[in-house]
C-alpha positions as a Python dict, from the first residue, in 0.01 Angstrom:
ca = {
    (1, 'M'): (0, 0, 0),
    (2, 'F'): (128, -21, 339),
    (3, 'R'): (5, 115, 683),
    (4, 'L'): (181, 312, 957),
    (5, 'R'): (88, 337, 1309),
    (6, 'R'): (-20, 652, 1444),
    (7, 'D'): (263, 677, 1681),
    (8, 'T'): (555, 613, 1389),
    (9, 'K'): (376, 897, 1194),
    (10, 'Y'): (403, 1137, 1479),
    (11, 'V'): (788, 1044, 1510),
    (12, 'I'): (838, 1076, 1155),
    (13, 'V'): (681, 1434, 1162),
    (14, 'L'): (878, 1543, 1443),
    (15, 'L'): (1204, 1429, 1315),
    (16, 'V'): (1117, 1615, 1001),
    (17, 'I'): (1068, 1951, 1154),
    (18, 'L'): (1354, 1925, 1408),
    (19, 'I'): (1591, 1841, 1128),
    (20, 'S'): (1463, 2149, 932),
    (21, 'V'): (1505, 2370, 1239),
    (22, 'Y'): (1834, 2236, 1310),
    (23, 'L'): (1975, 2288, 975),
    (24, 'G'): (1817, 2647, 965),
    (25, 'M'): (1986, 2727, 1307),
    (26, 'K'): (2329, 2587, 1186),
    (27, 'R'): (2326, 2789, 856),
    (28, 'S'): (2197, 3117, 991),
    (29, 'N'): (2411, 3126, 1328),
    (30, 'L'): (2082, 3271, 1510),
    (31, 'S'): (2214, 3200, 1824),
    (32, 'D'): (2524, 3408, 1774),
    (33, 'A'): (2319, 3666, 1643),
    (34, 'F'): (2206, 3811, 1992),
    (35, 'V'): (2543, 3832, 2118),
    (36, 'Q'): (2708, 4153, 2016),
    (37, 'K'): (3039, 4051, 1838),
    (38, 'Q'): (3361, 4237, 1905),
    (39, 'V'): (3587, 4291, 1584),
    (40, 'R'): (3950, 4154, 1674),
    (41, 'I'): (4219, 4339, 1505),
    (42, 'D'): (4591, 4254, 1492),
    (43, 'T'): (4809, 4553, 1378),
    (44, 'S'): (5138, 4439, 1530),
    (45, 'S'): (5328, 4434, 1200),
    (46, 'A'): (5179, 4778, 1146),
    (47, 'E'): (5278, 4898, 1477),
    (48, 'N'): (5636, 4791, 1413),
    (49, 'I'): (5673, 4980, 1103),
    (50, 'F'): (5508, 5276, 1257),
    (51, 'E'): (5745, 5276, 1565),
    (52, 'N'): (6078, 5220, 1360),
    (53, 'S'): (5986, 5513, 1159),
    (54, 'T'): (6250, 5800, 1205),
    (55, 'T'): (6038, 6095, 1122),
    (56, 'I'): (6015, 6382, 1380),
    (57, 'M'): (5661, 6411, 1388),
    (58, 'K'): (5425, 6085, 1418),
    (59, 'T'): (5059, 6050, 1426),
    (60, 'Q'): (4807, 5764, 1480),
    (61, 'M'): (4442, 5805, 1405),
    (62, 'K'): (4140, 5565, 1470),
    (63, 'F'): (3812, 5525, 1287),
    (64, 'N'): (3500, 5345, 1351),
    (65, 'V'): (3274, 5325, 1034),
    (66, 'N'): (2976, 5148, 906),
    (67, 'N'): (3140, 5096, 579),
    (68, 'L'): (3531, 5121, 492),
    (69, 'E'): (3442, 5290, 171),
    (70, 'T'): (3344, 5570, 381),
    (71, 'I'): (3704, 5651, 487),
    (72, 'N'): (3860, 5505, 163),
    (73, 'T'): (3716, 5796, -11),
    (74, 'V'): (3902, 6045, 206),
    (75, 'L'): (4196, 5838, 184),
    (76, 'S'): (4183, 5839, -179),
    (77, 'E'): (4214, 6196, -217),
    (78, 'I'): (4507, 6231, 8),
    (79, 'L'): (4689, 5931, -115),
    (80, 'S'): (4655, 6070, -504),
    (81, 'R'): (4912, 6335, -411),
    (82, 'E'): (5253, 6278, -571),
    (83, 'D'): (5449, 6379, -268),
    (84, 'V'): (5269, 6111, -34),
    (85, 'S'): (5447, 5779, 29),
    (86, 'I'): (5263, 5480, 128),
    (87, 'K'): (5458, 5229, 357),
    (88, 'L'): (5195, 4991, 433),
    (89, 'S'): (4834, 4907, 318),
    (90, 'E'): (4628, 4610, 444),
    (91, 'T'): (4300, 4493, 472),
    (92, 'K'): (4185, 4198, 696),
    (93, 'G'): (3831, 4128, 747),
    (94, 'N'): (3611, 4412, 902),
    (95, 'Y'): (3944, 4646, 952),
    (96, 'Q'): (4200, 4798, 752),
    (97, 'T'): (4548, 4972, 829),
    (98, 'I'): (4735, 5239, 631),
    (99, 'I'): (5070, 5391, 685),
    (100, 'F'): (5205, 5678, 463),
    (101, 'E'): (5426, 5962, 493),
    (102, 'Y'): (5360, 6318, 366),
    (103, 'P'): (5550, 6651, 351),
    (104, 'N'): (5475, 6842, 687),
    (105, 'T'): (5369, 7153, 479),
    (106, 'L'): (5040, 6944, 411),
    (107, 'R'): (5004, 6854, 791),
    (108, 'K'): (4736, 7112, 853),
    (109, 'T'): (4538, 7014, 551),
    (110, 'I'): (4540, 6648, 573),
    (111, 'L'): (4481, 6638, 945),
    (112, 'S'): (4200, 6866, 900),
    (113, 'Q'): (4056, 6624, 614),
    (114, 'L'): (4073, 6321, 859),
    (115, 'R'): (3940, 6483, 1140),
    (116, 'N'): (3643, 6586, 954),
    (117, 'A'): (3603, 6233, 820),
    (118, 'E'): (3300, 6023, 935),
    (119, 'G'): (3385, 5796, 1222),
    (120, 'F'): (3671, 5978, 1352),
    (121, 'V'): (3740, 5847, 1716),
    (122, 'S'): (4079, 5938, 1838),
    (123, 'E'): (4412, 6102, 1724),
    (124, 'D'): (4756, 6075, 1885),
    (125, 'I'): (5026, 6297, 1797),
    (126, 'R'): (5413, 6245, 1908),
    (127, 'S'): (5690, 6468, 1837),
    (128, 'L'): (6040, 6295, 1872),
    (129, 'P'): (6306, 6536, 2014),
    (130, 'S'): (6629, 6586, 1819),
    (131, 'S'): (6929, 6421, 1934),
    (132, 'P'): (7270, 6628, 2002),
    (133, 'F'): (7428, 6419, 1752),
    (134, 'D'): (7189, 6534, 1490),
    (135, 'A'): (7245, 6890, 1574),
    (136, 'N'): (7625, 6853, 1522),
    (137, 'I'): (7600, 6672, 1191),
    (138, 'K'): (7647, 7003, 979),
    (139, 'E'): (7954, 7088, 1174),
    (140, 'N'): (8126, 6762, 1201),
    (141, 'L'): (8056, 6738, 802),
    (142, 'K'): (8221, 7082, 768),
    (143, 'N'): (8537, 6974, 996),
    (144, 'N'): (8571, 6665, 795),
    (145, 'Q'): (8582, 6836, 482),
    (146, 'L'): (8846, 7093, 594),
    (147, 'A'): (9046, 6781, 676),
    (148, 'K'): (9028, 6624, 354),
    (149, 'T'): (9140, 6933, 183),
    (150, 'R'): (9450, 6970, 397),
    (151, 'I'): (9536, 6605, 355),
    (152, 'Q'): (9484, 6665, -30),
    (153, 'E'): (9733, 6961, 4),
    (154, 'L'): (9957, 6744, 190),
    (155, 'I'): (9957, 6477, -86),
    (156, 'N'): (10021, 6708, -344),
    (157, 'K'): (10329, 6868, -137),
    (158, 'S'): (10490, 6535, -45),
    (159, 'T'): (10764, 6363, -250),
    (160, 'S'): (10812, 6064, -23),
    (161, 'P'): (10622, 5758, -133),
    (162, 'D'): (10564, 5652, 236),
    (163, 'R'): (10418, 5963, 343),
    (164, 'M'): (10207, 5983, 37),
    (165, 'A'): (10047, 5614, 118),
    (166, 'D'): (9997, 5730, 461),
    (167, 'F'): (9802, 6061, 373),
    (168, 'R'): (9602, 5844, 122),
    (169, 'I'): (9495, 5595, 409),
    (170, 'Q'): (9406, 5902, 622),
    (171, 'L'): (9208, 6063, 307),
    (172, 'D'): (9007, 5734, 251),
    (173, 'K'): (8919, 5730, 636),
    (174, 'V'): (8810, 6085, 611),
    (175, 'Q'): (8613, 6031, 303),
    (176, 'T'): (8418, 5762, 448),
    (177, 'T'): (8313, 5985, 753),
    (178, 'I'): (8238, 6262, 510),
    (179, 'D'): (7992, 5995, 305),
    (180, 'S'): (7836, 5867, 638),
    (181, 'L'): (7775, 6219, 746),
    (182, 'M'): (7608, 6328, 419),
    (183, 'N'): (7381, 6029, 437),
    (184, 'Q'): (7287, 6121, 793),
    (185, 'N'): (7233, 6472, 688),
    (186, 'I'): (6979, 6381, 415),
    (187, 'I'): (6801, 6161, 641),
    (188, 'Q'): (6784, 6427, 904),
    (189, 'K'): (6650, 6673, 644),
    (190, 'Y'): (6404, 6396, 532),
    (191, 'N'): (6274, 6333, 915),
    (192, 'K'): (6226, 6718, 949),
    (193, 'T'): (6051, 6746, 640),
    (194, 'Y'): (5795, 6442, 631),
    (195, 'D'): (5551, 6326, 906),
    (196, 'V'): (5432, 5969, 921),
    (197, 'I'): (5073, 5870, 1006),
    (198, 'M'): (4906, 5539, 1092),
    (199, 'I'): (4534, 5521, 1038),
    (200, 'T'): (4323, 5219, 1160),
    (201, 'S'): (3973, 5181, 1045),
    (202, 'V'): (3716, 4933, 1199),
    (203, 'K'): (3411, 4843, 1027),
    (204, 'Q'): (3135, 4815, 1312),
    (205, 'I'): (2903, 4538, 1326),
    (206, 'E'): (2525, 4643, 1367),
    (207, 'G'): (2344, 4412, 1596),
    (208, 'D'): (2003, 4455, 1467),
    (209, 'T'): (2089, 4419, 1105),
    (210, 'N'): (2295, 4117, 1194),
    (211, 'L'): (1981, 3974, 1368),
    (212, 'R'): (1747, 4045, 1090),
    (213, 'Q'): (1972, 3885, 830),
    (214, 'S'): (2009, 3567, 1062),
    (215, 'I'): (1626, 3542, 1114),
    (216, 'K'): (1575, 3560, 745),
    (217, 'T'): (1845, 3313, 665),
    (218, 'F'): (1676, 3090, 929),
    (219, 'L'): (1349, 3088, 801),
    (220, 'L'): (1442, 3070, 441),
    (221, 'T'): (1659, 2767, 536),
    (222, 'T'): (1401, 2580, 753),
    (223, 'V'): (1134, 2625, 485),
    (224, 'I'): (1351, 2491, 196),
    (225, 'V'): (1483, 2180, 412),
    (226, 'L'): (1120, 2101, 541),
    (227, 'A'): (1005, 2120, 160),
    (228, 'A'): (1277, 1891, 44),
    (229, 'L'): (1245, 1649, 317),
    (230, 'I'): (859, 1629, 253),
    (231, 'T'): (925, 1595, -97),
    (232, 'G'): (1180, 1332, -34),
    (233, 'L'): (948, 1125, 186),
    (234, 'I'): (665, 1146, -65),
    (235, 'F'): (899, 1028, -331),
    (236, 'V'): (1028, 726, -118),
    (237, 'Y'): (675, 631, -31),
    (238, 'Y'): (555, 625, -378),
    (239, 'I'): (869, 431, -488),
    (240, 'T'): (815, 165, -214),
    (241, 'V'): (445, 119, -320),
    (242, 'L'): (555, 87, -668),
    (243, 'L'): (811, -165, -577),
    (244, 'I'): (558, -384, -367),
    (245, 'K'): (311, -388, -659),
    (246, 'L'): (576, -483, -896),
    (247, 'M'): (694, -797, -680),
    (248, 'A'): (345, -872, -627),
    (249, 'A'): (301, -882, -1008),
    (250, 'M'): (594, -1098, -1053),
    (251, 'G'): (474, -1339, -795),
    (252, 'I'): (672, -1247, -488),
    (253, 'K'): (468, -1292, -200),
    (254, 'T'): (572, -1199, 152),
    (255, 'A'): (649, -1497, 375),
    (256, 'R'): (443, -1562, 686),
    (257, 'S'): (641, -1646, 1001),
    (258, 'S'): (611, -1987, 1200),
    (259, 'S'): (491, -1821, 1490),
    (260, 'A'): (210, -1654, 1322),
    (261, 'S'): (98, -1996, 1161),
    (262, 'Y'): (130, -2160, 1495),
    (263, 'N'): (-70, -1898, 1700),
    (264, 'Y'): (-356, -1905, 1416),
    (265, 'N'): (-381, -2307, 1466),
    (266, 'Y'): (-354, -2264, 1826),
    (267, 'K'): (-691, -2089, 1827),
    (268, 'R'): (-872, -2399, 1684),
    (269, 'K'): (-961, -2691, 1887),
    (270, 'G'): (-720, -2970, 1929),
    (271, 'Y'): (-402, -2768, 1840),
    (272, 'G'): (-535, -2740, 1466),
    (273, 'R'): (-638, -3137, 1446),
    (274, 'K'): (-1014, -3197, 1337),
    (275, 'I'): (-1191, -3437, 1543),
    (276, 'K'): (-1461, -3650, 1367),
    (277, 'R'): (-1757, -3739, 1603),
    (278, 'V'): (-2019, -4003, 1536),
    (279, 'Y'): (-2343, -4016, 1744),
    (280, 'K'): (-2551, -4351, 1738),
    (281, 'D'): (-2862, -4465, 1915),
    (282, 'K'): (-2919, -4774, 2134),
    (283, 'D'): (-2945, -5010, 1853),
    (284, 'G'): (-2594, -4910, 1711),
    (285, 'K'): (-2731, -4712, 1446),
    (286, 'T'): (-2561, -4389, 1337),
    (287, 'I'): (-2782, -4089, 1399),
    (288, 'K'): (-2546, -3792, 1320),
    (289, 'K'): (-2193, -3755, 1223),
    (290, 'E'): (-1958, -3420, 1252),
}
């Protein structure tokens, strides 16, 4: 057995409590729970895809929801259509971004579903004007097809190899122009037929829920650490006592310091040397010895 001073005991108890509280605070982030967190979102990649889309009608919608599954239920129903094409779908932390194209014949139905969904915040609709070049695609295509027909007739009527070679070069150039105009015509029809929409859903962080969870984690962690430290100290104490008894049983004794021995002898008269006194009477006979 060994003894500790009362001040030492108080220091050990205080350290155990402080360590438990510190680990509880660190584990639960309780100090941050009192501050309302803002969800940081980065939709730069989605914005690039959305802005580079060539569809005539573009719609951008935002939602603030308590659970992302709320808006996902509505989106699943919309995206399950065969004529809906997903361009981007990404989820990061507490927000998600989805971009998809759909036929403008479904515009009223889809926008109505999204506007009535829980957490709807804002909507931004943009309609891009048609360029004059897009309006003349059909006319240019018709003119080049007529030119192709005339050149083909000239090739059939021509007998000169050199003129036939020149006509074929002209025919290849006209055919290249026709192919380009046809591709542009297909793109123009697609852009007029389909709309693109970008949806950003943000999961809101509830301050009260976050605070309750942090307090629960703090208390649980503090109690567990406190119990673990107390158990550890008790274990160390009994192990120490057991080792001391074991050393005593093996004949290992604690050595005394020289200063302690010196102080002990110093208290005795003559610095530890015993003085023998003899008392005699007038005749020289011994009366008493000490």
